[in-house]
Amino acid sequence: HVPNLFARNERLVCHFDTEYGPMAVVLVGAMIVAAIETVWAGQITPLSGQVQRVRFDKPIHLERGEEMGRFKLGSTVVMAFAGKVDFDASLAPKTKVSMGQSLGGFPDRGPEFC
């Protein structure tokens, strides 16, 4: 019931080159989220309402399971992969997911990813 709700949400789109190919992680901060932070740049949002693009010349390296960032209040993360992903069949709606838990795998690249 909020006009233009999705146009008002904050988004941080991160592109990564991984051993499995390119991957995008989109952090979506709802209207009441105080901020989105990354470990490499600190607080990114709230923004001015204008699209901002930032490229980092120095590569950002994250180990598997290492913190990438955080929401101050929580929100949604959308992940996109270039190749086919087989998600764990036991992941049903409202299933609790813990940090480090495998979500699935790449059929031709290995048994699991996090």
XYZ file of N, CA, C and O in Angstrom:
456
model
N 0.804 -1.205 0.000
C 0.000 0.000 0.000
C 0.846 1.268 0.000
O 0.318 2.336 0.251
N 2.137 1.140 -0.259
C 3.021 2.302 -0.299
C 3.342 2.611 -1.756
O 3.928 1.788 -2.442
N 2.954 3.795 -2.239
C 3.236 4.138 -3.639
C 4.737 4.116 -3.946
O 5.539 4.595 -3.150
N 5.095 3.542 -5.079
C 6.495 3.465 -5.536
C 7.429 2.838 -4.507
O 8.599 3.207 -4.415
N 6.927 1.868 -3.758
C 7.711 1.249 -2.690
C 9.063 0.744 -3.195
O 10.095 1.061 -2.630
N 9.066 -0.033 -4.273
C 10.313 -0.650 -4.702
C 11.274 0.369 -5.302
O 12.476 0.158 -5.324
N 10.783 1.470 -5.771
C 11.649 2.537 -6.261
C 12.309 3.277 -5.099
O 13.304 3.969 -5.282
N 11.796 3.116 -3.901
C 12.322 3.818 -2.736
C 13.267 2.961 -1.904
O 13.929 3.467 -1.012
N 13.317 1.671 -2.159
C 14.243 0.804 -1.435
C 15.672 1.086 -1.882
O 15.919 1.383 -3.042
N 16.609 0.994 -0.958
C 18.032 1.132 -1.289
C 18.523 -0.188 -1.867
O 18.092 -1.263 -1.451
N 19.442 -0.116 -2.827
C 20.035 -1.319 -3.399
C 21.528 -1.112 -3.529
O 21.978 -0.050 -3.939
N 22.268 -2.146 -3.209
C 23.707 -2.151 -3.438
C 23.992 -3.385 -4.275
O 23.747 -4.506 -3.842
N 24.459 -3.184 -5.510
C 24.740 -4.291 -6.421
C 26.248 -4.496 -6.455
O 27.001 -3.585 -6.782
N 26.685 -5.706 -6.103
C 28.112 -6.042 -6.077
C 28.371 -7.136 -7.105
O 27.700 -8.172 -7.088
N 29.333 -6.901 -7.983
C 29.725 -7.886 -8.991
C 31.039 -8.516 -8.542
O 31.979 -7.799 -8.189
N 31.108 -9.851 -8.586
C 32.315 -10.571 -8.168
C 32.738 -11.553 -9.246
O 31.896 -12.151 -9.919
N 34.048 -11.727 -9.403
C 34.605 -12.794 -10.209
C 34.990 -13.885 -9.230
O 35.807 -13.649 -8.324
N 34.402 -15.075 -9.378
C 34.671 -16.166 -8.451
C 35.285 -17.334 -9.203
O 35.317 -17.351 -10.438
N 35.741 -18.327 -8.459
C 36.292 -19.525 -9.093
C 35.224 -20.269 -9.893
O 35.547 -21.098 -10.733
N 33.947 -19.952 -9.667
C 32.837 -20.587 -10.386
C 32.294 -19.695 -11.501
O 31.289 -20.009 -12.114
N 32.903 -18.556 -11.719
C 32.440 -17.615 -12.726
C 31.876 -16.368 -12.078
O 31.930 -16.189 -10.859
N 31.330 -15.458 -12.903
C 30.809 -14.205 -12.355
C 29.588 -14.422 -11.466
O 28.818 -15.367 -11.675
N 29.454 -13.553 -10.487
C 28.336 -13.634 -9.544
C 27.959 -12.210 -9.162
O 28.824 -11.348 -9.035
N 26.680 -11.962 -8.990
C 26.208 -10.671 -8.499
C 25.479 -10.896 -7.181
O 24.720 -11.855 -7.034
N 25.735 -10.022 -6.232
C 25.033 -10.037 -4.951
C 24.355 -8.676 -4.830
O 25.018 -7.639 -4.904
N 23.038 -8.700 -4.676
C 22.269 -7.459 -4.560
C 21.728 -7.373 -3.132
O 20.968 -8.245 -2.700
N 22.150 -6.355 -2.423
C 21.642 -6.106 -1.073
C 20.504 -5.102 -1.215
O 20.695 -4.008 -1.751
N 19.322 -5.490 -0.763
C 18.132 -4.642 -0.891
C 17.720 -4.199 0.502
O 17.324 -5.019 1.321
N 17.836 -2.917 0.763
C 17.464 -2.360 2.055
C 16.069 -1.773 1.985
O 15.831 -0.854 1.215
N 15.158 -2.294 2.761
C 13.795 -1.769 2.781
C 13.783 -0.364 3.384
O 14.785 0.106 3.926
N 12.647 0.302 3.280
C 12.540 1.703 3.693
C 12.987 1.950 5.128
O 13.542 2.991 5.436
N 12.761 1.004 6.039
C 13.114 1.251 7.435
C 14.521 0.786 7.793
O 14.942 0.931 8.922
N 15.274 0.229 6.832
C 16.643 -0.182 7.111
C 17.487 1.076 7.269
O 17.466 1.964 6.428
N 18.226 1.139 8.377
C 18.997 2.347 8.671
C 20.173 2.524 7.726
O 20.527 3.645 7.385
N 20.808 1.423 7.299
C 21.966 1.545 6.412
C 22.379 0.171 5.908
O 22.047 -0.857 6.495
N 23.125 0.181 4.808
C 23.814 -1.000 4.295
C 25.293 -0.677 4.381
O 25.731 0.401 3.988
N 26.094 -1.603 4.920
C 27.538 -1.420 5.031
C 28.253 -2.568 4.341
O 27.737 -3.675 4.285
N 29.459 -2.297 3.830
C 30.336 -3.361 3.345
C 31.617 -3.315 4.167
O 31.949 -2.282 4.757
N 32.336 -4.431 4.184
C 33.582 -4.467 4.951
C 34.677 -3.661 4.260
O 35.639 -3.250 4.899
N 34.539 -3.381 2.966
C 35.587 -2.645 2.247
C 35.324 -1.147 2.127
O 36.240 -0.388 1.870
N 34.081 -0.697 2.309
C 33.796 0.728 2.126
C 33.020 1.349 3.273
O 32.730 2.535 3.237
N 32.665 0.568 4.274
C 31.872 1.114 5.369
C 30.437 1.344 4.943
O 29.910 0.639 4.088
N 29.798 2.360 5.514
C 28.390 2.616 5.222
C 28.217 3.110 3.788
O 28.858 4.059 3.366
N 27.334 2.450 3.050
C 27.057 2.788 1.660
C 25.744 3.567 1.552
O 25.618 4.479 0.760
N 24.762 3.190 2.318
C 23.459 3.847 2.247
C 23.099 4.349 3.643
O 23.684 3.907 4.620
N 22.172 5.240 3.836
C 21.233 5.734 2.836
C 21.889 6.700 1.862
O 22.788 7.453 2.229
N 21.425 6.648 0.642
C 21.960 7.490 -0.427
C 21.145 8.765 -0.590
O 20.128 8.962 0.069
N 21.549 9.548 -1.519
C 20.882 10.825 -1.779
C 19.612 10.666 -2.593
O 18.917 11.637 -2.837
N 19.325 9.468 -3.054
C 18.180 9.246 -3.935
C 18.605 9.167 -5.388
O 17.810 8.855 -6.256
N 19.875 9.441 -5.664
C 20.418 9.361 -7.012
C 21.245 8.084 -7.150
O 21.887 7.645 -6.192
N 21.244 7.492 -8.342
C 22.062 6.307 -8.597
C 23.529 6.703 -8.505
O 23.941 7.723 -9.064
N 24.281 5.931 -7.762
C 25.718 6.169 -7.630
C 26.458 4.920 -8.072
O 26.050 3.812 -7.749
N 27.540 5.087 -8.819
C 28.371 3.959 -9.243
C 29.766 4.172 -8.687
O 30.339 5.249 -8.834
N 30.288 3.128 -8.044
C 31.629 3.193 -7.481
C 32.392 1.962 -7.943
O 31.905 0.838 -7.789
N 33.551 2.175 -8.529
C 34.430 1.073 -8.908
C 35.626 1.119 -7.970
O 36.164 2.190 -7.683
N 36.051 -0.029 -7.523
C 37.217 -0.109 -6.655
C 38.384 -0.622 -7.480
O 38.332 -1.718 -8.020
N 39.425 0.194 -7.619
C 40.590 -0.188 -8.409
C 41.375 -1.314 -7.758
O 41.966 -2.140 -8.421
N 41.383 -1.322 -6.451
C 42.091 -2.367 -5.717
C 41.153 -3.568 -5.562
O 40.018 -3.412 -5.086
N 41.583 -4.772 -5.975
C 40.696 -5.941 -5.853
C 40.280 -6.193 -4.403
O 41.060 -5.987 -3.476
N 39.042 -6.611 -4.250
C 38.502 -6.961 -2.937
C 38.468 -8.480 -2.870
O 37.838 -9.133 -3.702
N 39.183 -9.046 -1.918
C 39.255 -10.505 -1.797
C 38.553 -10.925 -0.514
O 38.888 -10.437 0.570
N 37.574 -11.799 -0.654
C 36.860 -12.334 0.504
C 37.027 -13.842 0.521
O 36.844 -14.508 -0.500
N 37.372 -14.374 1.670
C 37.451 -15.823 1.838
C 36.055 -16.399 1.960
O 35.110 -15.695 2.354
N 35.916 -17.660 1.645
C 34.635 -18.338 1.781
C 34.124 -18.189 3.213
O 34.845 -18.446 4.175
N 32.895 -17.716 3.355
C 32.284 -17.552 4.667
C 32.632 -16.251 5.365
O 32.093 -15.954 6.428
N 33.529 -15.470 4.779
C 33.916 -14.202 5.391
C 32.795 -13.175 5.234
O 32.068 -13.178 4.246
N 32.677 -12.289 6.205
C 31.643 -11.258 6.147
C 31.874 -10.330 4.963
O 32.988 -9.876 4.711
N 30.808 -10.055 4.229
C 30.843 -9.120 3.109
C 30.294 -7.768 3.540
O 30.790 -6.728 3.149
N 29.248 -7.803 4.305
C 28.608 -6.578 4.743
C 27.462 -6.895 5.675
O 27.271 -8.031 6.084
N 26.688 -5.836 5.964
C 25.578 -6.045 6.898
C 24.505 -4.988 6.681
O 24.770 -3.928 6.115
N 23.318 -5.326 7.129
C 22.211 -4.374 7.166
C 22.068 -3.914 8.601
O 22.203 -4.711 9.526
N 21.754 -2.671 8.802
C 21.395 -2.205 10.139
C 19.872 -2.289 10.210
O 19.190 -1.394 9.768
N 19.370 -3.361 10.655
C 17.970 -3.766 10.851
C 17.590 -4.973 10.013
O 16.590 -5.585 10.264
N 18.318 -5.322 8.991
C 18.020 -6.513 8.193
C 17.217 -6.204 6.957
O 16.579 -5.171 6.854
N 17.300 -7.089 5.992
C 16.571 -6.919 4.747
C 16.732 -8.159 3.892
O 16.704 -9.259 4.409
N 16.973 -7.983 2.579
C 16.987 -9.094 1.632
C 18.280 -9.107 0.831
O 18.794 -8.056 0.470
N 18.766 -10.311 0.517
C 19.918 -10.476 -0.364
C 19.492 -11.342 -1.537
O 18.879 -12.390 -1.355
N 19.798 -10.871 -2.755
C 19.513 -11.627 -3.975
C 20.856 -11.965 -4.605
O 21.699 -11.086 -4.781
N 21.058 -13.244 -4.929
C 22.305 -13.676 -5.560
C 22.006 -14.183 -6.962
O 21.026 -14.891 -7.165
N 22.866 -13.822 -7.930
C 22.695 -14.266 -9.307
C 24.009 -14.866 -9.794
O 25.078 -14.290 -9.579
N 23.912 -16.018 -10.440
C 25.081 -16.737 -10.938
C 24.990 -16.880 -12.446
O 23.904 -16.961 -13.002
N 26.145 -16.950 -13.106
C 26.181 -17.090 -14.561
C 25.780 -18.500 -15.002
O 25.211 -18.679 -16.069
N 26.073 -19.493 -14.188
C 25.783 -20.879 -14.550
C 24.636 -21.469 -13.756
O 24.065 -20.832 -12.873
N 24.328 -22.711 -14.076
C 23.249 -23.435 -13.391
C 23.640 -23.710 -11.937
O 24.772 -24.051 -11.647
N 22.683 -23.554 -11.051
C 22.876 -23.828 -9.631
C 21.819 -24.836 -9.197
O 20.645 -24.698 -9.522
N 22.248 -25.862 -8.486
C 21.315 -26.828 -7.901
C 21.187 -26.506 -6.420
O 22.115 -26.746 -5.640
N 20.052 -25.925 -6.037
C 19.847 -25.589 -4.636
C 19.447 -26.818 -3.851
O 18.802 -27.731 -4.373
N 19.829 -26.850 -2.601
C 19.520 -27.948 -1.695
C 18.004 -28.121 -1.622
O 17.282 -27.169 -1.318
N 17.530 -29.323 -1.899
C 16.092 -29.600 -1.941
C 15.422 -29.414 -0.571
O 14.211 -29.216 -0.502
N 16.197 -29.456 0.507
C 15.599 -29.305 1.838
C 15.306 -27.846 2.184
O 14.686 -27.566 3.198
N 15.742 -26.911 1.345
C 15.479 -25.486 1.609
C 14.074 -25.139 1.125
O 13.830 -24.974 -0.049
N 13.166 -25.052 2.052
C 11.769 -24.725 1.754
C 11.477 -23.324 2.285
O 12.243 -22.786 3.086
N 10.383 -22.719 1.841
C 10.019 -21.411 2.395
C 10.001 -21.444 3.923
O 9.576 -22.430 4.528
N 10.498 -20.388 4.532
C 10.562 -20.191 5.985
C 11.580 -21.092 6.672
O 11.593 -21.193 7.892
N 12.452 -21.762 5.907
C 13.511 -22.567 6.503
C 14.574 -21.638 7.070
O 14.998 -20.693 6.399
N 15.007 -21.872 8.284
C 16.048 -21.070 8.905
C 17.385 -21.450 8.258
O 17.702 -22.626 8.109
N 18.151 -20.442 7.855
C 19.460 -20.645 7.240
C 20.506 -20.002 8.135
O 20.331 -18.871 8.581
N 21.585 -20.719 8.395
C 22.653 -20.211 9.264
C 23.882 -19.846 8.443
O 24.127 -20.429 7.379
N 24.665 -18.911 8.957
C 25.894 -18.522 8.285
C 26.786 -19.740 8.106
O 26.943 -20.544 9.013
N 27.333 -19.896 6.909
C 28.215 -21.017 6.613
C 27.496 -22.249 6.118
O 28.128 -23.181 5.651
N 26.175 -22.260 6.199
C 25.399 -23.410 5.740
C 25.416 -23.457 4.218
O 25.275 -22.438 3.549
N 25.601 -24.639 3.655
C 25.564 -24.790 2.209
C 24.139 -24.585 1.708
O 23.182 -25.073 2.303
N 24.010 -23.844 0.617
C 22.703 -23.611 0.008
C 22.484 -24.485 -1.218
O 21.376 -24.628 -1.693
N 23.559 -25.052 -1.738
C 23.462 -25.872 -2.942
C 24.814 -25.996 -3.584
O 25.840 -25.846 -2.938
N 24.815 -26.274 -4.887
C 26.088 -26.450 -5.572
C 25.967 -26.245 -7.062
O 24.877 -26.081 -7.613
N 27.106 -26.266 -7.710
C 27.181 -26.170 -9.160
C 27.342 -27.582 -9.694
O 28.307 -28.253 -9.342
N 26.435 -28.057 -10.543
C 26.460 -29.454 -10.971
C 27.783 -29.905 -11.585
O 28.201 -31.025 -11.380
N 28.465 -29.015 -12.284
C 29.696 -29.406 -12.945
C 30.952 -28.859 -12.277
O 32.043 -28.993 -12.780
N 30.810 -28.226 -11.105
C 31.957 -27.559 -10.501
C 32.273 -27.992 -9.069
O 33.208 -27.489 -8.497
N 31.463 -28.795 -8.464
C 31.755 -29.176 -7.104
C 30.498 -29.337 -6.289
O 29.432 -28.910 -6.699
N 30.624 -29.993 -5.136
C 29.435 -30.361 -4.364
C 28.692 -29.228 -3.683
O 27.510 -29.343 -3.441
N 29.372 -28.137 -3.327
C 28.628 -27.120 -2.589
C 29.297 -25.761 -2.652
O 30.447 -25.623 -3.004
N 28.543 -24.760 -2.325
C 29.037 -23.403 -2.175
C 28.299 -22.804 -0.999
O 27.310 -23.347 -0.525
N 28.767 -21.697 -0.505
C 28.080 -21.016 0.605
C 27.667 -19.642 0.184
O 28.309 -19.015 -0.589
